[in-house]
Amino acid sequence: MCYDARAYYFGADWSCAVSETSGNLPAASAGVWSEVRKLSLLTGPILIAQLTQMLMSVVDTLMAGRVGATDLAAVAVGGSIWTPATLLVFGFALALAPVISHAHGAGEYKRMANMLQQGFYTCAISALLVVGLVYLAPLFLNMMDVEEDFRRKTFDYLTYILWGTPGLVLYMVLRNFCEGLSHTMPSLVIGVIGLLINIPANYIFIYGSFGAPALGGAGAGVASALVYWGMGLSLLGYVLVAKRYRKLMLLSQIYLPSWDDIWHFVRLGFPISMSLFFEVSLFAAVAILIAPLGSIMVSSHQIALNISSLVYMFPLSLSMAVTLRVGFALGSAQVMDAMRSYKVALVLGVGFAVVNGLGMWLGGRYLAGFYTEDNAIIELAGTLLGLAAIFTVSDTFQAISIGALRGYKDTRAAMVVTLVSYWPFGLTVGVVLGRTDLLVPAMGPAGFWIGFISGLSVAAVLLTIRLFRVHRQTLNAQ
């Protein structure tokens, strides 16, 4: 029999089952193969949950496109405003996972109710900023002198989706709380249900059905808001009812906002948000710089980016899993186990990236053929996917290093590294190679992809150096 805090809070045999069930982390003494198994079991549900979020956006775009080009454009532009804005909330929510995983490893379960509520307060405050930013969007659309119908539909889409912000915040916070405890299945199940609800909800509000008005593309905003509320409330209901959380007494006491705790989340979460923003904004900037080169080059770039983004879902999910593993190990005062988790994740991730890279390099033109029948676009997209094969390895390396650093609660270094690597270095290389003749004849999109590779490779090296330095400092502090 095992007797410790985990046994009390999660059942008498919980701590013994830690290395036997997919919902919990392996024991500190587990070997490399056990680590591989546990990382895989954590990564799988996270990956599916991430894919459901991506597919919701795809469904919105496809269903709005059937109404007309203006509605399709309104959803696309509205989404390009909404998604970066929500990165602020997402970063703060991600900060909750390592905080909970550290407490999980240390057996500090009595503090978790307060941690959860303080995390919610932090995300709620950041959500107010998101609402303000989104409401400023029409001002920029007016400055761009766009068509009135397009401007109105974009504004309607954003107005409707904003009503789902509280539900989205609730879902993000609870998802990261559950994942901090290494319970990844709830967000998977609820994410899949949300996707399945999104399709009929889109049908009702985009095309008009069951007495609802036909709102066109703006109806996708209504559907998304309803899905956000449904996902948030469903996950809340699960956390309150599930036996595994009952002894945590998450809402038995309502804690007032603690500015010290909120500031702790801000110091962890804001750098995460900014790191995400630097990456998203880099791709947006490159798309703008490629736009004048013509539709063939723009389309080829978009196809290559779409395929590589889909492939990136695995290292992203593995990065989130390694945050949990590292945080748990450090909370348990097992510093060497934290480094082992990182190394195992790195081997898994880079191995996956190499296999997928070979697939993109050898079959890039075949993959591009699923998007278009234009031979010029297919040829260029195939070339870009060959570069994406290298890009994927560098991206995987830096993503897993960032995930491990979050487990060490070191997020500011990643923010600085991504800023310097992506923008002054990577983008500069891309512009010089893609749009000028300074070094070689202008390479177009290929030059920008070499810039991506350069920036991500520099980030991977610097982040790895930082990780080993933090690891040594943590080891020496024991």
GROMACS .gro file of C-alpha atoms in nm:
model
  478
    1MET     CA    1   0.000   0.000   0.000
    2CYS     CA    2   0.107   0.360  -0.064
    3TYR     CA    3   0.042   0.638   0.185
    4ASP     CA    4   0.104   0.996   0.074
    5ALA     CA    5  -0.086   1.311  -0.023
    6ARG     CA    6  -0.176   1.171  -0.366
    7ALA     CA    7  -0.326   0.862  -0.207
    8TYR     CA    8  -0.547   1.077   0.016
    9TYR     CA    9  -0.667   1.319  -0.250
   10PHE     CA   10  -0.709   1.081  -0.541
   11GLY     CA   11  -0.794   0.755  -0.373
   12ALA     CA   12  -0.606   0.495  -0.171
   13ASP     CA   13  -0.432   0.335  -0.467
   14TRP     CA   14  -0.382   0.646  -0.677
   15SER     CA   15  -0.011   0.695  -0.608
   16CYS     CA   16   0.060   0.328  -0.675
   17ALA     CA   17  -0.127   0.351  -1.003
   18VAL     CA   18   0.075   0.651  -1.115
   19SER     CA   19   0.285   0.440  -1.347
   20GLU     CA   20  -0.005   0.226  -1.463
   21THR     CA   21  -0.273   0.465  -1.584
   22SER     CA   22  -0.274   0.715  -1.867
   23GLY     CA   23  -0.432   0.982  -1.649
   24ASN     CA   24  -0.129   1.017  -1.423
   25LEU     CA   25   0.247   1.059  -1.442
   26PRO     CA   26   0.496   0.777  -1.400
   27ALA     CA   27   0.690   0.729  -1.079
   28ALA     CA   28   1.019   0.917  -1.051
   29SER     CA   29   1.221   0.595  -1.077
   30ALA     CA   30   1.057   0.483  -1.402
   31GLY     CA   31   1.291   0.404  -1.691
   32VAL     CA   32   1.325   0.561  -2.032
   33TRP     CA   33   1.069   0.333  -2.196
   34SER     CA   34   0.816   0.411  -1.927
   35GLU     CA   35   0.887   0.778  -1.992
   36VAL     CA   36   0.826   0.726  -2.363
   37ARG     CA   37   0.498   0.555  -2.287
   38LYS     CA   38   0.379   0.825  -2.048
   39LEU     CA   39   0.478   1.111  -2.276
   40SER     CA   40   0.292   0.939  -2.559
   41LEU     CA   41  -0.019   0.888  -2.346
   42LEU     CA   42  -0.014   1.253  -2.242
   43THR     CA   43   0.058   1.383  -2.592
   44GLY     CA   44  -0.215   1.187  -2.772
   45PRO     CA   45  -0.519   1.347  -2.605
   46ILE     CA   46  -0.357   1.692  -2.617
   47LEU     CA   47  -0.292   1.647  -2.989
   48ILE     CA   48  -0.653   1.552  -3.062
   49ALA     CA   49  -0.780   1.845  -2.852
   50GLN     CA   50  -0.553   2.081  -3.050
   51LEU     CA   51  -0.674   1.938  -3.381
   52THR     CA   52  -1.039   1.989  -3.283
   53GLN     CA   53  -0.965   2.359  -3.223
   54MET     CA   54  -0.803   2.386  -3.566
   55LEU     CA   55  -1.088   2.201  -3.735
   56MET     CA   56  -1.346   2.438  -3.586
   57SER     CA   57  -1.180   2.722  -3.775
   58VAL     CA   58  -1.174   2.512  -4.093
   59VAL     CA   59  -1.545   2.429  -4.056
   60ASP     CA   60  -1.632   2.797  -4.005
   61THR     CA   61  -1.443   2.892  -4.320
   62LEU     CA   62  -1.590   2.616  -4.536
   63MET     CA   63  -1.950   2.676  -4.430
   64ALA     CA   64  -1.924   3.056  -4.459
   65GLY     CA   65  -1.772   3.016  -4.805
   66ARG     CA   66  -2.092   2.856  -4.932
   67VAL     CA   67  -2.278   3.181  -4.865
   68GLY     CA   68  -2.046   3.398  -5.072
   69ALA     CA   69  -1.702   3.547  -5.113
   70THR     CA   70  -1.775   3.843  -4.883
   71ASP     CA   71  -1.890   3.618  -4.599
   72LEU     CA   72  -1.586   3.395  -4.647
   73ALA     CA   73  -1.355   3.697  -4.635
   74ALA     CA   74  -1.533   3.834  -4.326
   75VAL     CA   75  -1.483   3.508  -4.134
   76ALA     CA   76  -1.121   3.482  -4.250
   77VAL     CA   77  -1.033   3.839  -4.152
   78GLY     CA   78  -1.239   3.819  -3.832
   79GLY     CA   79  -1.057   3.501  -3.737
   80SER     CA   80  -0.720   3.662  -3.812
   81ILE     CA   81  -0.813   3.936  -3.562
   82TRP     CA   82  -0.974   3.711  -3.299
   83THR     CA   83  -0.707   3.440  -3.284
   84PRO     CA   84  -0.403   3.663  -3.215
   85ALA     CA   85  -0.607   3.861  -2.960
   86THR     CA   86  -0.692   3.546  -2.765
   87LEU     CA   87  -0.322   3.456  -2.741
   88LEU     CA   88  -0.306   3.688  -2.440
   89VAL     CA   89  -0.558   3.476  -2.250
   90PHE     CA   90  -0.408   3.154  -2.382
   91GLY     CA   91  -0.062   3.248  -2.251
   92PHE     CA   92  -0.192   3.316  -1.901
   93ALA     CA   93  -0.392   2.992  -1.905
   94LEU     CA   94  -0.083   2.796  -2.013
   95ALA     CA   95   0.100   2.939  -1.711
   96LEU     CA   96  -0.144   2.753  -1.485
   97ALA     CA   97  -0.029   2.409  -1.606
   98PRO     CA   98   0.330   2.423  -1.470
   99VAL     CA   99   0.208   2.583  -1.146
  100ILE     CA  100  -0.035   2.296  -1.091
  101SER     CA  101   0.212   2.030  -1.205
  102HIS     CA  102   0.471   2.158  -0.955
  103ALA     CA  103   0.211   2.143  -0.676
  104HIS     CA  104   0.104   1.801  -0.803
  105GLY     CA  105   0.459   1.669  -0.775
  106ALA     CA  106   0.501   1.821  -0.428
  107GLY     CA  107   0.165   1.689  -0.305
  108GLU     CA  108   0.039   2.040  -0.224
  109TYR     CA  109  -0.326   1.967  -0.303
  110LYS     CA  110  -0.475   2.193  -0.038
  111ARG     CA  111  -0.346   2.497  -0.231
  112MET     CA  112  -0.494   2.397  -0.565
  113ALA     CA  113  -0.838   2.555  -0.519
  114ASN     CA  114  -0.675   2.891  -0.456
  115MET     CA  115  -0.433   2.843  -0.748
  116LEU     CA  116  -0.720   2.764  -0.983
  117GLN     CA  117  -0.926   3.065  -0.878
  118GLN     CA  118  -0.629   3.304  -0.896
  119GLY     CA  119  -0.553   3.171  -1.243
  120PHE     CA  120  -0.912   3.237  -1.344
  121TYR     CA  121  -0.896   3.594  -1.212
  122THR     CA  122  -0.578   3.655  -1.410
  123CYS     CA  123  -0.727   3.521  -1.733
  124ALA     CA  124  -1.050   3.715  -1.678
  125ILE     CA  125  -0.856   4.041  -1.646
  126SER     CA  126  -0.662   3.964  -1.963
  127ALA     CA  127  -0.991   3.882  -2.139
  128LEU     CA  128  -1.110   4.238  -2.076
  129LEU     CA  129  -0.807   4.360  -2.268
  130VAL     CA  130  -0.891   4.118  -2.550
  131VAL     CA  131  -1.245   4.257  -2.573
  132GLY     CA  132  -1.105   4.609  -2.596
  133LEU     CA  133  -0.856   4.513  -2.868
  134VAL     CA  134  -1.119   4.336  -3.076
  135TYR     CA  135  -1.358   4.631  -3.054
  136LEU     CA  136  -1.084   4.853  -3.200
  137ALA     CA  137  -1.064   4.633  -3.511
  138PRO     CA  138  -1.337   4.819  -3.709
  139LEU     CA  139  -1.130   5.137  -3.680
  140PHE     CA  140  -0.846   4.970  -3.868
  141LEU     CA  141  -1.087   4.829  -4.127
  142ASN     CA  142  -1.224   5.180  -4.184
  143MET     CA  143  -0.870   5.311  -4.232
  144MET     CA  144  -0.812   5.046  -4.500
  145ASP     CA  145  -1.109   5.172  -4.703
  146VAL     CA  146  -1.275   4.830  -4.739
  147GLU     CA  147  -1.623   4.769  -4.875
  148GLU     CA  148  -1.905   4.855  -4.634
  149ASP     CA  149  -2.070   4.512  -4.662
  150PHE     CA  150  -1.741   4.338  -4.583
  151ARG     CA  151  -1.667   4.573  -4.291
  152ARG     CA  152  -2.014   4.522  -4.143
  153LYS     CA  153  -2.003   4.143  -4.168
  154THR     CA  154  -1.656   4.129  -4.012
  155PHE     CA  155  -1.770   4.352  -3.726
  156ASP     CA  156  -2.084   4.139  -3.674
  157TYR     CA  157  -1.875   3.821  -3.664
  158LEU     CA  158  -1.643   3.970  -3.401
  159THR     CA  159  -1.933   4.111  -3.197
  160TYR     CA  160  -2.106   3.774  -3.180
  161ILE     CA  161  -1.795   3.571  -3.098
  162LEU     CA  162  -1.703   3.813  -2.818
  163TRP     CA  163  -2.011   3.694  -2.627
  164GLY     CA  164  -1.837   3.359  -2.593
  165THR     CA  165  -1.528   3.506  -2.426
  166PRO     CA  166  -1.627   3.410  -2.066
  167GLY     CA  167  -1.694   3.052  -2.175
  168LEU     CA  168  -1.362   3.037  -2.360
  169VAL     CA  169  -1.176   3.169  -2.054
  170LEU     CA  170  -1.347   2.910  -1.833
  171TYR     CA  171  -1.255   2.630  -2.074
  172MET     CA  172  -0.892   2.741  -2.111
  173VAL     CA  173  -0.837   2.772  -1.736
  174LEU     CA  174  -1.001   2.439  -1.649
  175ARG     CA  175  -0.828   2.259  -1.935
  176ASN     CA  176  -0.485   2.369  -1.815
  177PHE     CA  177  -0.579   2.289  -1.456
  178CYS     CA  178  -0.674   1.934  -1.554
  179GLU     CA  179  -0.366   1.895  -1.771
  180GLY     CA  180  -0.150   2.026  -1.486
  181LEU     CA  181  -0.274   1.721  -1.293
  182SER     CA  182  -0.191   1.512  -1.601
  183HIS     CA  183  -0.559   1.451  -1.680
  184THR     CA  184  -0.571   1.512  -2.054
  185MET     CA  185  -0.875   1.306  -2.154
  186PRO     CA  186  -1.145   1.553  -2.036
  187SER     CA  187  -1.032   1.829  -2.272
  188LEU     CA  188  -1.007   1.576  -2.555
  189VAL     CA  189  -1.363   1.450  -2.510
  190ILE     CA  190  -1.510   1.796  -2.465
  191GLY     CA  191  -1.310   1.930  -2.760
  192VAL     CA  192  -1.450   1.659  -2.989
  193ILE     CA  193  -1.804   1.726  -2.862
  194GLY     CA  194  -1.751   2.097  -2.923
  195LEU     CA  195  -1.648   2.030  -3.282
  196LEU     CA  196  -1.952   1.810  -3.341
  197ILE     CA  197  -2.180   2.082  -3.197
  198ASN     CA  198  -2.011   2.351  -3.404
  199ILE     CA  199  -2.125   2.201  -3.734
  200PRO     CA  200  -2.506   2.205  -3.671
  201ALA     CA  201  -2.476   2.538  -3.486
  202ASN     CA  202  -2.306   2.687  -3.792
  203TYR     CA  203  -2.579   2.545  -4.015
  204ILE     CA  204  -2.852   2.700  -3.800
  205PHE     CA  205  -2.705   3.049  -3.771
  206ILE     CA  206  -2.519   3.084  -4.103
  207TYR     CA  207  -2.798   2.958  -4.330
  208GLY     CA  208  -3.098   3.018  -4.103
  209SER     CA  209  -3.288   2.721  -3.964
  210PHE     CA  210  -3.523   2.626  -3.678
  211GLY     CA  211  -3.648   2.983  -3.660
  212ALA     CA  212  -3.302   3.141  -3.640
  213PRO     CA  213  -3.220   3.421  -3.888
  214ALA     CA  214  -2.973   3.359  -4.170
  215LEU     CA  215  -2.675   3.563  -4.052
  216GLY     CA  216  -2.430   3.451  -4.317
  217GLY     CA  217  -2.065   3.447  -4.213
  218ALA     CA  218  -2.149   3.634  -3.893
  219GLY     CA  219  -2.348   3.328  -3.784
  220ALA     CA  220  -2.019   3.143  -3.742
  221GLY     CA  221  -1.945   3.390  -3.462
  222VAL     CA  222  -2.272   3.299  -3.289
  223ALA     CA  223  -2.199   2.928  -3.325
  224SER     CA  224  -1.845   2.967  -3.190
  225ALA     CA  225  -1.970   3.167  -2.890
  226LEU     CA  226  -2.225   2.896  -2.806
  227VAL     CA  227  -1.961   2.625  -2.842
  228TYR     CA  228  -1.721   2.815  -2.613
  229TRP     CA  229  -1.990   2.838  -2.346
  230GLY     CA  230  -2.082   2.472  -2.392
  231MET     CA  231  -1.722   2.357  -2.361
  232GLY     CA  232  -1.650   2.577  -2.059
  233LEU     CA  233  -1.961   2.476  -1.867
  234SER     CA  234  -1.921   2.109  -1.957
  235LEU     CA  235  -1.565   2.101  -1.827
  236LEU     CA  236  -1.673   2.288  -1.513
  237GLY     CA  237  -1.949   2.033  -1.456
  238TYR     CA  238  -1.705   1.747  -1.500
  239VAL     CA  239  -1.451   1.894  -1.258
  240LEU     CA  240  -1.721   1.950  -0.995
  241VAL     CA  241  -1.874   1.603  -1.031
  242ALA     CA  242  -1.577   1.375  -1.103
  243LYS     CA  243  -1.465   1.175  -0.802
  244ARG     CA  244  -1.096   1.243  -0.866
  245TYR     CA  245  -1.148   1.618  -0.800
  246ARG     CA  246  -1.400   1.598  -0.518
  247LYS     CA  247  -1.147   1.604  -0.233
  248LEU     CA  248  -0.976   1.910  -0.382
  249MET     CA  249  -1.291   2.109  -0.285
  250LEU     CA  250  -1.228   2.353  -0.568
  251LEU     CA  251  -1.532   2.573  -0.502
  252SER     CA  252  -1.601   2.498  -0.136
  253GLN     CA  253  -1.440   2.833  -0.062
  254ILE     CA  254  -1.433   3.138  -0.287
  255TYR     CA  255  -1.099   3.315  -0.258
  256LEU     CA  256  -1.066   3.688  -0.313
  257PRO     CA  257  -0.818   3.800  -0.578
  258SER     CA  258  -0.464   3.798  -0.442
  259TRP     CA  259  -0.253   4.051  -0.629
  260ASP     CA  260   0.065   3.865  -0.532
  261ASP     CA  261  -0.067   3.544  -0.689
  262ILE     CA  262  -0.205   3.728  -0.991
  263TRP     CA  263   0.130   3.900  -1.042
  264HIS     CA  264   0.297   3.557  -1.025
  265PHE     CA  265   0.073   3.436  -1.308
  266VAL     CA  266   0.138   3.756  -1.504
  267ARG     CA  267   0.516   3.708  -1.474
  268LEU     CA  268   0.479   3.352  -1.602
  269GLY     CA  269   0.200   3.402  -1.854
  270PHE     CA  270   0.280   3.733  -2.022
  271PRO     CA  271   0.611   3.608  -2.169
  272ILE     CA  272   0.427   3.299  -2.298
  273SER     CA  273   0.167   3.521  -2.467
  274MET     CA  274   0.435   3.738  -2.622
  275SER     CA  275   0.632   3.437  -2.748
  276LEU     CA  276   0.319   3.308  -2.919
  277PHE     CA  277   0.248   3.655  -3.059
  278PHE     CA  278   0.601   3.692  -3.201
  279GLU     CA  279   0.561   3.366  -3.390
  280VAL     CA  280   0.209   3.433  -3.521
  281SER     CA  281   0.295   3.790  -3.621
  282LEU     CA  282   0.608   3.672  -3.803
  283PHE     CA  283   0.403   3.449  -4.032
  284ALA     CA  284   0.150   3.729  -4.083
  285ALA     CA  285   0.429   3.973  -4.176
  286VAL     CA  286   0.579   3.729  -4.426
  287ALA     CA  287   0.237   3.677  -4.587
  288ILE     CA  288   0.209   4.054  -4.635
  289LEU     CA  289   0.563   4.077  -4.781
  290ILE     CA  290   0.493   3.792  -5.024
  291ALA     CA  291   0.155   3.934  -5.136
  292PRO     CA  292   0.299   4.170  -5.404
  293LEU     CA  293   0.480   3.878  -5.572
  294GLY     CA  294   0.161   3.743  -5.727
  295SER     CA  295  -0.109   3.485  -5.668
  296ILE     CA  296   0.103   3.183  -5.763
  297MET     CA  297   0.369   3.261  -5.505
  298VAL     CA  298   0.113   3.354  -5.240
  299SER     CA  299  -0.087   3.036  -5.299
  300SER     CA  300   0.223   2.816  -5.293
  301HIS     CA  301   0.340   2.975  -4.969
  302GLN     CA  302  -0.002   2.928  -4.810
  303ILE     CA  303  -0.020   2.561  -4.908
  304ALA     CA  304   0.325   2.488  -4.767
  305LEU     CA  305   0.243   2.681  -4.449
  306ASN     CA  306  -0.088   2.498  -4.407
  307ILE     CA  307   0.073   2.154  -4.437
  308SER     CA  308   0.366   2.238  -4.209
  309SER     CA  309   0.126   2.390  -3.952
  310LEU     CA  310  -0.070   2.066  -3.945
  311VAL     CA  311   0.252   1.869  -3.891
  312TYR     CA  312   0.349   2.113  -3.612
  313MET     CA  313   0.050   2.002  -3.404
  314PHE     CA  314   0.248   1.699  -3.283
  315PRO     CA  315   0.558   1.881  -3.150
  316LEU     CA  316   0.330   2.149  -3.004
  317SER     CA  317   0.133   1.883  -2.815
  318LEU     CA  318   0.454   1.707  -2.709
  319SER     CA  319   0.584   2.042  -2.585
  320MET     CA  320   0.276   2.083  -2.366
  321ALA     CA  321   0.319   1.727  -2.237
  322VAL     CA  322   0.686   1.781  -2.146
  323THR     CA  323   0.586   2.092  -1.949
  324LEU     CA  324   0.371   1.866  -1.730
  325ARG     CA  325   0.640   1.601  -1.693
  326VAL     CA  326   0.915   1.850  -1.607
  327GLY     CA  327   0.691   2.041  -1.366
  328PHE     CA  328   0.587   1.723  -1.187
  329ALA     CA  329   0.948   1.605  -1.155
  330LEU     CA  330   1.065   1.939  -1.017
  331GLY     CA  331   0.773   1.952  -0.774
  332SER     CA  332   0.884   1.607  -0.655
  333ALA     CA  333   1.242   1.741  -0.617
  334GLN     CA  334   1.360   1.497  -0.887
  335VAL     CA  335   1.569   1.736  -1.097
  336MET     CA  336   1.745   1.466  -1.300
  337ASP     CA  337   1.409   1.315  -1.392
  338ALA     CA  338   1.307   1.653  -1.532
  339MET     CA  339   1.607   1.653  -1.766
  340ARG     CA  340   1.540   1.292  -1.864
  341SER     CA  341   1.183   1.385  -1.960
  342TYR     CA  342   1.317   1.664  -2.182
  343LYS     CA  343   1.571   1.439  -2.354
  344VAL     CA  344   1.317   1.163  -2.419
  345ALA     CA  345   1.069   1.417  -2.558
  346LEU     CA  346   1.340   1.562  -2.779
  347VAL     CA  347   1.425   1.223  -2.928
  348LEU     CA  348   1.057   1.147  -2.988
  349GLY     CA  349   0.986   1.488  -3.139
  350VAL     CA  350   1.292   1.509  -3.364
  351GLY     CA  351   1.240   1.150  -3.478
  352PHE     CA  352   0.882   1.235  -3.574
  353ALA     CA  353   1.002   1.553  -3.747
  354VAL     CA  354   1.262   1.366  -3.953
  355VAL     CA  355   1.005   1.112  -4.073
  356ASN     CA  356   0.755   1.384  -4.161
  357GLY     CA  357   1.028   1.596  -4.315
  358LEU     CA  358   1.121   1.311  -4.548
  359GLY     CA  359   0.755   1.278  -4.639
  360MET     CA  360   0.728   1.648  -4.726
  361TRP     CA  361   1.058   1.644  -4.916
  362LEU     CA  362   0.977   1.336  -5.123
  363GLY     CA  363   0.602   1.385  -5.157
  364GLY     CA  364   0.562   1.762  -5.143
  365ARG     CA  365   0.422   1.795  -5.495
  366TYR     CA  366   0.179   1.511  -5.433
  367LEU     CA  367   0.054   1.679  -5.114
  368ALA     CA  368   0.019   2.015  -5.291
  369GLY     CA  369  -0.196   1.843  -5.553
  370PHE     CA  370  -0.471   1.800  -5.295
  371TYR     CA  371  -0.506   2.180  -5.281
  372THR     CA  372  -0.492   2.276  -5.649
  373GLU     CA  373  -0.453   2.149  -6.005
  374ASP     CA  374  -0.236   2.444  -6.112
  375ASN     CA  375   0.102   2.294  -6.204
  376ALA     CA  376   0.293   2.616  -6.135
  377ILE     CA  377   0.155   2.634  -5.781
  378ILE     CA  378   0.217   2.262  -5.724
  379GLU     CA  379   0.579   2.291  -5.840
  380LEU     CA  380   0.662   2.589  -5.619
  381ALA     CA  381   0.472   2.449  -5.321
  382GLY     CA  382   0.669   2.126  -5.357
  383THR     CA  383   0.994   2.324  -5.344
  384LEU     CA  384   0.879   2.510  -5.033
  385LEU     CA  385   0.777   2.184  -4.867
  386GLY     CA  386   1.131   2.058  -4.928
  387LEU     CA  387   1.251   2.355  -4.723
  388ALA     CA  388   0.973   2.287  -4.472
  389ALA     CA  389   1.134   1.947  -4.409
  390ILE     CA  390   1.432   2.129  -4.253
  391PHE     CA  391   1.205   2.391  -4.096
  392THR     CA  392   1.009   2.117  -3.917
  393VAL     CA  393   1.316   1.976  -3.740
  394SER     CA  394   1.424   2.319  -3.613
  395ASP     CA  395   1.069   2.405  -3.511
  396THR     CA  396   1.032   2.081  -3.317
  397PHE     CA  397   1.362   2.136  -3.136
  398GLN     CA  398   1.271   2.487  -3.020
  399ALA     CA  399   0.911   2.394  -2.931
  400ILE     CA  400   1.016   2.112  -2.697
  401SER     CA  401   1.285   2.330  -2.538
  402ILE     CA  402   1.025   2.601  -2.474
  403GLY     CA  403   0.792   2.342  -2.320
  404ALA     CA  404   1.065   2.219  -2.086
  405LEU     CA  405   1.157   2.575  -1.984
  406ARG     CA  406   0.793   2.636  -1.893
  407GLY     CA  407   0.815   2.332  -1.668
  408TYR     CA  408   1.105   2.506  -1.494
  409LYS     CA  409   0.883   2.819  -1.474
  410ASP     CA  410   1.136   3.003  -1.691
  411THR     CA  411   0.932   3.189  -1.954
  412ARG     CA  412   1.106   3.525  -1.993
  413ALA     CA  413   1.413   3.379  -2.164
  414ALA     CA  414   1.194   3.216  -2.430
  415MET     CA  415   1.023   3.550  -2.493
  416VAL     CA  416   1.355   3.729  -2.550
  417VAL     CA  417   1.500   3.449  -2.762
  418THR     CA  418   1.195   3.421  -2.987
  419LEU     CA  419   1.179   3.798  -3.036
  420VAL     CA  420   1.545   3.826  -3.138
  421SER     CA  421   1.557   3.503  -3.341
  422TYR     CA  422   1.231   3.548  -3.531
  423TRP     CA  423   1.232   3.918  -3.609
  424PRO     CA  424   1.575   4.089  -3.625
  425PHE     CA  425   1.741   3.768  -3.750
  426GLY     CA  426   1.492   3.539  -3.925
  427LEU     CA  427   1.281   3.806  -4.092
  428THR     CA  428   1.588   4.002  -4.201
  429VAL     CA  429   1.735   3.692  -4.366
  430GLY     CA  430   1.400   3.629  -4.534
  431VAL     CA  431   1.367   3.982  -4.669
  432VAL     CA  432   1.726   3.993  -4.796
  433LEU     CA  433   1.697   3.657  -4.974
  434GLY     CA  434   1.333   3.682  -5.079
  435ARG     CA  435   1.293   4.041  -5.193
  436THR     CA  436   1.641   4.178  -5.272
  437ASP     CA  437   1.943   4.096  -5.490
  438LEU     CA  438   2.201   4.180  -5.222
  439LEU     CA  439   2.340   3.826  -5.188
  440VAL     CA  440   2.166   3.623  -5.458
  441PRO     CA  441   1.892   3.698  -5.712
  442ALA     CA  442   1.563   3.746  -5.525
  443MET     CA  443   1.435   3.400  -5.431
  444GLY     CA  444   1.073   3.494  -5.356
  445PRO     CA  445   0.893   3.273  -5.100
  446ALA     CA  446   1.187   3.031  -5.082
  447GLY     CA  447   1.401   3.312  -4.940
  448PHE     CA  448   1.149   3.371  -4.663
  449TRP     CA  449   1.140   2.999  -4.581
  450ILE     CA  450   1.518   3.000  -4.549
  451GLY     CA  451   1.463   3.292  -4.312
  452PHE     CA  452   1.219   3.076  -4.113
  453ILE     CA  453   1.480   2.798  -4.093
  454SER     CA  454   1.750   3.043  -3.985
  455GLY     CA  455   1.539   3.205  -3.713
  456LEU     CA  456   1.407   2.878  -3.573
  457SER     CA  457   1.753   2.718  -3.576
  458VAL     CA  458   1.903   3.009  -3.382
  459ALA     CA  459   1.611   2.991  -3.136
  460ALA     CA  460   1.659   2.616  -3.093
  461VAL     CA  461   2.029   2.656  -3.009
  462LEU     CA  462   1.980   2.948  -2.770
  463LEU     CA  463   1.685   2.785  -2.592
  464THR     CA  464   1.877   2.461  -2.546
  465ILE     CA  465   2.171   2.648  -2.395
  466ARG     CA  466   1.931   2.830  -2.164
  467LEU     CA  467   1.761   2.507  -2.060
  468PHE     CA  468   2.086   2.336  -1.959
  469ARG     CA  469   2.192   2.647  -1.767
  470VAL     CA  470   1.862   2.658  -1.575
  471HIS     CA  471   1.890   2.285  -1.510
  472ARG     CA  472   2.238   2.325  -1.361
  473GLN     CA  473   2.121   2.615  -1.145
  474THR     CA  474   1.826   2.409  -1.019
  475LEU     CA  475   2.051   2.111  -0.949
  476ASN     CA  476   2.303   2.323  -0.758
  477ALA     CA  477   2.024   2.482  -0.552
  478GLN     CA  478   1.914   2.145  -0.412
   0.00000   0.00000   0.00000
